[in-house]
Amino acid sequence: MVGLVLRSPAGGGREGDTPLALKNTIRGRDIISCRDLSRGDAELIFSLTEEVVSGAARLENTLAERKIALIFVEPSTRTFQSFYVAARSLGAEVLSIHDPEVSSIAKGETLYDTMKMIEGYGADCIVLRHPARGAARFAAEVASVPVINAGSGSQEHPTQALLDVFTIKSKLGSVDGIRVGMLGDLRFSRTIPSLCYLLSNYSNVKTYFMAPPLLQVRREIELYLSERGVEYRKVVEVDEIREVMPELDVLYVTRIQKERFPDPTEYEKVKGSYVVDARLLSYGRRELGVMHPLPRVDELSPEVDKLPNAWYFEQARNGLPLRKALLYLILGEAG
Ligand code: NCD
């Protein structure tokens, strides 16, 4: 324990509260879907992330006795690296499979066997990225240690959504009442469902799904938002996109997920169908924040990088303190 102080989301805790002013509701848990995370869970993670960013919480070497396995059966830059650096800076040992081509997965090893093998080597937590929907949930069922979903096909990417909402909160001060436009491939992007589920914990949030019909948001997400009373609007035509731009606080852009199209001719139909550039942003508010989980291809013009609206590099940077806080809450002594 390193003098960690967690304030309550309402700012209730005092400096010197020991060791944890909030109950740790994350300890020992799997992080598979944002549907499983309450507002309180998210706020707990954000409180500690803020303290990591400000230097109030120093978590270095708090997981010195732990082993964290990173199993990435799909390409990754940010998610893998930020989990790796986070785990190492917490002092944990890292077991990693990053290139499935050089592991037994290429020989046809099942996910079940990979999980059992990694557990056998003493992993205390498994971070899994996998191309199949349901893979993370399955892994959590077979593993006896916590599993973190680092992307399960087109289904979900909960730690990305956590860092996304943390970024929104740190830029705007609050998440309640915000207006978020989601533009791009809403059909196959896994960051979109997780973001929608997490935002549904906040009050009076409105989302705008800005995409051509072929890339529109999946029915399961619409149903979930309706059940939770979250207002949303589908925006399909370019003219309509321009018309709603002034209403937005955040424009969240996604890459067309070429690798997930079951039919390559469908991809050809939508390829290059949208580009966010300075001209499009000129229809929005001056303070509009542009977010993107990255990597980008051609949907977000580099000319936006120099505008104050570009939040995406800061958003990517937030992945490290957030994943540090998350690993510590799951595996550390707190709470
Ligand atoms: C995203 C992913 O892997 O889903 N990237 C990420 O984790 N930052 C988005 C994408 O690949 O388009």
Coordinates of C-alpha atoms and ligand atoms in Angstrom, one line a residue:
M1 CA 0.0 0.0 0.0
V2 CA 1.4 3.3 -1.0
G3 CA -0.6 6.0 0.7
L4 CA -3.4 5.6 -1.8
V5 CA -6.3 7.8 -1.2
L6 CA -9.5 7.4 -3.2
R7 CA -12.0 10.1 -3.0
S8 CA -15.7 9.3 -3.4
P9 CA -17.1 10.3 -6.8
A10 CA -18.9 13.2 -5.1
G11 CA -15.6 14.4 -3.8
G12 CA -16.5 13.3 -0.3
G13 CA -13.2 11.6 0.9
R14 CA -10.5 13.5 2.7
E15 CA -6.8 13.5 2.1
G16 CA -5.5 11.0 4.7
D17 CA -8.5 8.7 4.5
T18 CA -6.9 5.2 4.8
P19 CA -6.4 3.2 2.9
L20 CA -9.4 3.4 0.6
A21 CA -12.4 5.7 1.1
L22 CA -14.5 3.9 -1.5
K23 CA -15.4 0.2 -1.4
N24 CA -13.4 -1.6 -4.1
T25 CA -16.2 -3.1 -6.2
I26 CA -13.7 -4.2 -8.9
R27 CA -11.5 -6.4 -6.9
G28 CA -11.2 -10.0 -8.3
R29 CA -13.7 -9.2 -11.1
D30 CA -13.7 -10.1 -14.8
I31 CA -14.1 -7.1 -17.1
I32 CA -16.0 -8.6 -20.1
S33 CA -18.8 -6.2 -21.0
C34 CA -19.6 -2.6 -20.1
R35 CA -23.1 -3.9 -19.5
D36 CA -21.7 -5.4 -16.2
L37 CA -20.2 -2.0 -15.1
S38 CA -22.3 0.3 -13.0
R39 CA -21.7 4.0 -12.8
G40 CA -20.1 3.5 -9.4
D41 CA -17.7 0.9 -10.8
A42 CA -16.7 3.3 -13.6
E43 CA -16.3 6.3 -11.2
L44 CA -14.1 4.2 -8.9
I45 CA -11.8 3.4 -11.8
F46 CA -11.8 7.1 -12.9
S47 CA -11.0 8.3 -9.4
L48 CA -7.9 6.2 -9.2
T49 CA -7.0 7.0 -12.8
E50 CA -7.1 10.7 -11.9
E51 CA -4.9 10.1 -9.0
V52 CA -2.4 8.2 -11.1
V53 CA -2.4 11.1 -13.6
S54 CA -1.9 13.7 -10.9
G55 CA 0.7 11.7 -9.1
A56 CA -1.4 11.5 -5.9
A57 CA -1.5 7.7 -6.2
R58 CA 1.9 6.0 -6.8
L59 CA 1.2 2.4 -7.7
E60 CA 4.7 1.4 -8.7
N61 CA 5.6 -2.1 -7.6
T62 CA 2.3 -2.7 -5.9
L63 CA 1.8 -5.9 -8.0
A64 CA 5.4 -7.2 -7.6
E65 CA 4.2 -10.6 -6.6
R66 CA 1.7 -11.0 -9.5
K67 CA 1.8 -12.4 -13.0
I68 CA -0.4 -10.9 -15.7
A69 CA -0.9 -12.8 -19.0
L70 CA -1.5 -10.9 -22.2
I71 CA -2.9 -13.1 -24.9
F72 CA -3.5 -11.2 -28.1
V73 CA -4.9 -13.3 -31.0
E74 CA -5.4 -10.2 -33.2
P75 CA -3.2 -7.2 -34.1
S76 CA -2.9 -4.5 -31.5
T77 CA -0.6 -1.5 -30.8
R78 CA -2.1 0.7 -28.1
T79 CA -4.0 -1.8 -26.1
F80 CA -1.2 -4.4 -25.9
Q81 CA 1.5 -1.8 -25.2
S82 CA -0.5 0.1 -22.6
F83 CA -1.4 -3.1 -20.8
Y84 CA 2.2 -4.2 -21.0
V85 CA 3.7 -1.0 -19.7
A86 CA 1.0 -0.7 -17.0
A87 CA 1.6 -4.2 -15.8
R88 CA 5.4 -3.7 -15.7
S89 CA 5.2 -0.4 -14.0
L90 CA 3.1 -2.0 -11.3
G91 CA 5.9 -4.5 -10.9
A92 CA 4.0 -7.5 -12.2
E93 CA 5.7 -10.2 -14.3
V94 CA 4.2 -10.3 -17.8
L95 CA 3.5 -13.6 -19.8
S96 CA 2.6 -12.7 -23.3
I97 CA 1.4 -14.3 -26.5
H98 CA 1.3 -11.4 -29.0
D99 CA 1.9 -13.1 -32.3
P100 CA -0.5 -16.1 -32.5
E101 CA 1.4 -17.2 -35.6
V102 CA 4.4 -18.2 -33.5
S103 CA 2.4 -19.8 -30.7
S104 CA 0.5 -23.1 -30.6
I105 CA -2.7 -21.2 -31.5
A106 CA -1.4 -21.5 -35.1
K107 CA -1.3 -25.3 -34.7
G108 CA -5.0 -25.3 -33.7
E109 CA -4.8 -25.1 -29.9
T110 CA -8.2 -24.4 -28.5
L111 CA -8.9 -21.3 -26.4
Y112 CA -9.8 -23.6 -23.5
D113 CA -6.3 -25.2 -23.6
T114 CA -4.5 -21.9 -23.9
M115 CA -6.4 -20.6 -20.8
K116 CA -5.6 -23.7 -18.8
M117 CA -2.0 -23.6 -19.8
I118 CA -1.6 -20.0 -18.9
E119 CA -3.3 -20.5 -15.6
G120 CA -0.9 -23.5 -15.0
Y121 CA 2.0 -21.1 -15.3
G122 CA 0.6 -19.1 -12.4
A123 CA -1.1 -16.1 -14.2
D124 CA -3.1 -14.1 -11.7
C125 CA -5.1 -12.3 -14.4
I126 CA -5.5 -12.8 -18.1
V127 CA -6.0 -10.0 -20.7
L128 CA -7.4 -11.5 -23.9
R129 CA -8.0 -10.1 -27.3
H130 CA -9.6 -12.5 -29.7
P131 CA -11.4 -12.2 -33.1
A132 CA -14.5 -14.2 -31.9
R133 CA -17.5 -12.6 -30.3
G134 CA -18.1 -14.4 -27.0
A135 CA -14.4 -15.4 -26.6
A136 CA -13.8 -13.3 -23.6
R137 CA -16.9 -14.5 -21.8
F138 CA -16.0 -18.1 -22.6
A139 CA -12.4 -17.5 -21.3
A140 CA -13.8 -16.0 -18.1
E141 CA -16.0 -19.1 -17.6
V142 CA -13.1 -21.5 -17.9
A143 CA -10.4 -19.5 -16.1
S144 CA -10.3 -19.4 -12.3
V145 CA -8.5 -16.0 -12.4
P146 CA -10.0 -12.6 -13.5
V147 CA -10.2 -12.1 -17.3
I148 CA -10.1 -8.7 -18.9
N149 CA -11.6 -8.4 -22.4
A150 CA -9.2 -6.4 -24.6
G151 CA -11.5 -6.8 -27.6
S152 CA -13.8 -9.7 -28.6
G153 CA -14.4 -9.6 -32.3
S154 CA -16.9 -6.9 -33.2
Q155 CA -18.7 -7.4 -29.9
E156 CA -17.0 -5.2 -27.2
H157 CA -13.9 -3.5 -26.0
P158 CA -14.7 -2.4 -22.4
T159 CA -11.3 -0.9 -21.4
Q160 CA -11.3 1.3 -24.5
A161 CA -14.8 2.6 -23.4
L162 CA -13.5 3.2 -19.9
L163 CA -10.6 5.4 -21.2
D164 CA -13.0 7.1 -23.7
V165 CA -15.4 8.1 -20.9
F166 CA -12.5 9.0 -18.6
T167 CA -11.3 11.3 -21.4
I168 CA -14.7 12.9 -21.9
K169 CA -15.0 13.4 -18.1
S170 CA -11.6 15.0 -17.8
K171 CA -12.1 17.3 -20.8
L172 CA -15.7 18.4 -20.0
G173 CA -15.9 17.9 -16.2
S174 CA -19.0 15.8 -16.4
V175 CA -20.6 13.1 -18.5
D176 CA -24.2 13.8 -17.6
G177 CA -26.1 15.6 -20.3
I178 CA -23.6 15.3 -23.1
R179 CA -24.4 14.9 -26.8
V180 CA -22.2 12.4 -28.5
G181 CA -22.1 11.9 -32.3
M182 CA -20.7 8.5 -33.3
L183 CA -19.5 8.5 -36.9
G184 CA -18.3 5.7 -39.1
D185 CA -18.5 2.0 -38.9
L186 CA -21.0 1.5 -36.1
R187 CA -21.9 -1.9 -37.3
F188 CA -18.6 -3.8 -36.8
S189 CA -16.7 -1.4 -34.4
R190 CA -16.5 -3.0 -31.0
T191 CA -15.6 0.3 -29.3
I192 CA -19.1 1.6 -30.1
P193 CA -21.2 -0.9 -28.2
S194 CA -19.0 -0.6 -25.1
L195 CA -19.1 3.1 -25.2
C196 CA -22.9 3.1 -25.6
Y197 CA -23.3 0.7 -22.7
L198 CA -21.0 2.7 -20.4
L199 CA -22.6 6.0 -21.3
S200 CA -26.1 4.6 -20.5
N201 CA -25.1 4.8 -16.8
Y202 CA -25.2 8.6 -17.0
S203 CA -28.2 10.8 -17.1
N204 CA -29.6 12.7 -20.1
V205 CA -27.0 11.5 -22.5
K206 CA -28.0 11.6 -26.2
T207 CA -26.2 9.7 -29.0
Y208 CA -26.3 10.4 -32.7
F209 CA -25.5 7.4 -34.9
M210 CA -24.0 9.0 -38.0
A211 CA -23.4 6.4 -40.7
P212 CA -24.7 5.1 -44.0
P213 CA -27.4 2.3 -43.7
L214 CA -24.8 -0.4 -44.3
L215 CA -22.7 0.8 -41.4
Q216 CA -25.5 1.7 -39.0
V217 CA -25.5 0.6 -35.4
R218 CA -26.6 -3.0 -34.6
R219 CA -30.2 -3.6 -33.4
E220 CA -28.9 -5.1 -30.0
I221 CA -27.4 -1.7 -29.2
E222 CA -30.6 0.2 -30.1
L223 CA -32.6 -2.2 -27.9
Y224 CA -30.3 -1.8 -25.0
L225 CA -30.4 2.0 -25.2
S226 CA -34.2 2.0 -25.4
E227 CA -34.5 -0.3 -22.4
R228 CA -32.2 2.1 -20.4
G229 CA -34.1 5.1 -21.6
V230 CA -31.2 6.6 -23.5
E231 CA -32.2 8.9 -26.3
Y232 CA -30.6 8.3 -29.7
R233 CA -31.0 9.4 -33.3
K234 CA -29.9 7.8 -36.5
V235 CA -28.3 10.3 -38.9
V236 CA -27.8 8.9 -42.4
E237 CA -27.6 11.7 -45.0
V238 CA -24.6 14.0 -45.3
D239 CA -26.9 17.1 -45.1
E240 CA -28.4 15.8 -41.9
I241 CA -24.9 15.2 -40.4
R242 CA -24.0 18.8 -41.0
E243 CA -27.3 19.8 -39.5
V244 CA -26.7 18.0 -36.2
M245 CA -23.1 19.0 -35.9
P246 CA -23.8 22.1 -33.8
E247 CA -25.6 20.0 -31.2
L248 CA -22.6 17.8 -30.4
D249 CA -20.1 18.0 -27.5
V250 CA -18.1 15.1 -28.8
L251 CA -17.7 13.5 -32.3
Y252 CA -16.4 9.9 -31.9
V253 CA -15.0 8.6 -35.2
T254 CA -14.3 5.0 -36.1
R255 CA -12.3 3.2 -38.8
I256 CA -14.2 1.0 -41.3
Q257 CA -13.4 -2.5 -39.9
K258 CA -12.5 -4.0 -43.2
E259 CA -11.4 -7.3 -41.6
R260 CA -14.8 -7.9 -40.2
F261 CA -16.9 -7.7 -43.3
P262 CA -18.3 -11.1 -44.1
D263 CA -18.7 -10.0 -47.8
P264 CA -15.8 -8.0 -49.3
T265 CA -18.1 -6.5 -51.9
E266 CA -20.0 -4.8 -49.1
Y267 CA -16.7 -3.3 -47.9
E268 CA -16.1 -1.9 -51.4
K269 CA -19.5 -0.2 -51.4
V270 CA -18.7 1.8 -48.2
K271 CA -14.9 2.3 -48.4
G272 CA -13.9 5.9 -48.2
S273 CA -17.6 7.0 -47.7
Y274 CA -16.8 9.5 -44.9
V275 CA -13.9 11.8 -44.0
V276 CA -13.8 14.0 -40.9
D277 CA -11.8 17.1 -41.9
A278 CA -11.6 20.8 -40.9
R279 CA -14.5 21.6 -43.2
L280 CA -16.9 19.2 -41.5
L281 CA -15.8 20.4 -38.1
S282 CA -16.5 24.0 -39.1
Y283 CA -20.2 23.1 -38.8
G284 CA -19.7 22.1 -35.2
R285 CA -19.2 24.1 -32.0
R286 CA -15.8 25.6 -31.4
E287 CA -15.2 23.4 -28.4
L288 CA -16.4 20.2 -30.1
G289 CA -14.0 17.3 -29.1
V290 CA -13.0 14.8 -31.8
M291 CA -12.2 11.3 -30.5
H292 CA -11.0 8.2 -32.3
P293 CA -9.9 4.9 -30.7
L294 CA -7.1 4.7 -33.4
P295 CA -5.7 3.3 -35.6
R296 CA -7.1 5.7 -38.3
V297 CA -6.9 5.0 -42.0
D298 CA -8.4 7.7 -44.2
E299 CA -11.6 8.6 -42.2
L300 CA -9.9 11.3 -40.0
S301 CA -7.8 13.8 -41.9
P302 CA -4.4 14.7 -40.4
E303 CA -5.3 18.4 -40.8
V304 CA -7.5 17.9 -37.7
D305 CA -4.4 17.0 -35.6
K306 CA -3.4 20.6 -35.2
L307 CA -6.8 21.9 -34.2
P308 CA -7.7 22.2 -30.5
N309 CA -10.7 19.9 -31.3
A310 CA -8.3 16.9 -31.6
W311 CA -8.6 14.9 -28.4
Y312 CA -7.5 11.5 -29.8
F313 CA -3.9 11.5 -28.8
E314 CA -4.7 12.5 -25.3
Q315 CA -7.4 9.8 -25.3
A316 CA -4.8 7.2 -26.4
R317 CA -2.4 8.5 -23.7
N318 CA -5.1 8.0 -21.0
G319 CA -5.0 4.2 -21.8
L320 CA -1.9 3.8 -19.7
P321 CA -3.0 5.4 -16.3
L322 CA -6.5 3.9 -16.7
R323 CA -5.2 0.3 -17.3
K324 CA -2.7 0.8 -14.4
A325 CA -5.6 1.8 -12.1
L326 CA -7.8 -1.1 -13.4
L327 CA -5.1 -3.8 -12.9
Y328 CA -4.4 -2.4 -9.4
L329 CA -8.1 -2.4 -8.4
I330 CA -8.6 -6.0 -9.7
L331 CA -5.4 -7.5 -8.2
G332 CA -4.0 -5.1 -5.6
E333 CA -4.4 -4.9 -1.9
A334 CA -6.9 -2.0 -1.9
G335 CA -10.3 -2.5 -0.5
Ligands
NCD1 C1 -9.7 -0.4 -31.8 C2 -10.0 -1.9 -31.7 O1 -9.0 -2.7 -31.7 O2 -11.1 -2.3 -31.7 N1 -8.4 -0.1 -31.5 C3 -8.0 0.0 -30.2 O3 -8.1 -0.9 -29.4 N2 -7.5 1.2 -29.9 C4 -10.3 0.2 -33.0 C5 -10.0 -0.3 -34.3 O4 -9.2 -1.3 -34.5 O5 -10.5 0.3 -35.3

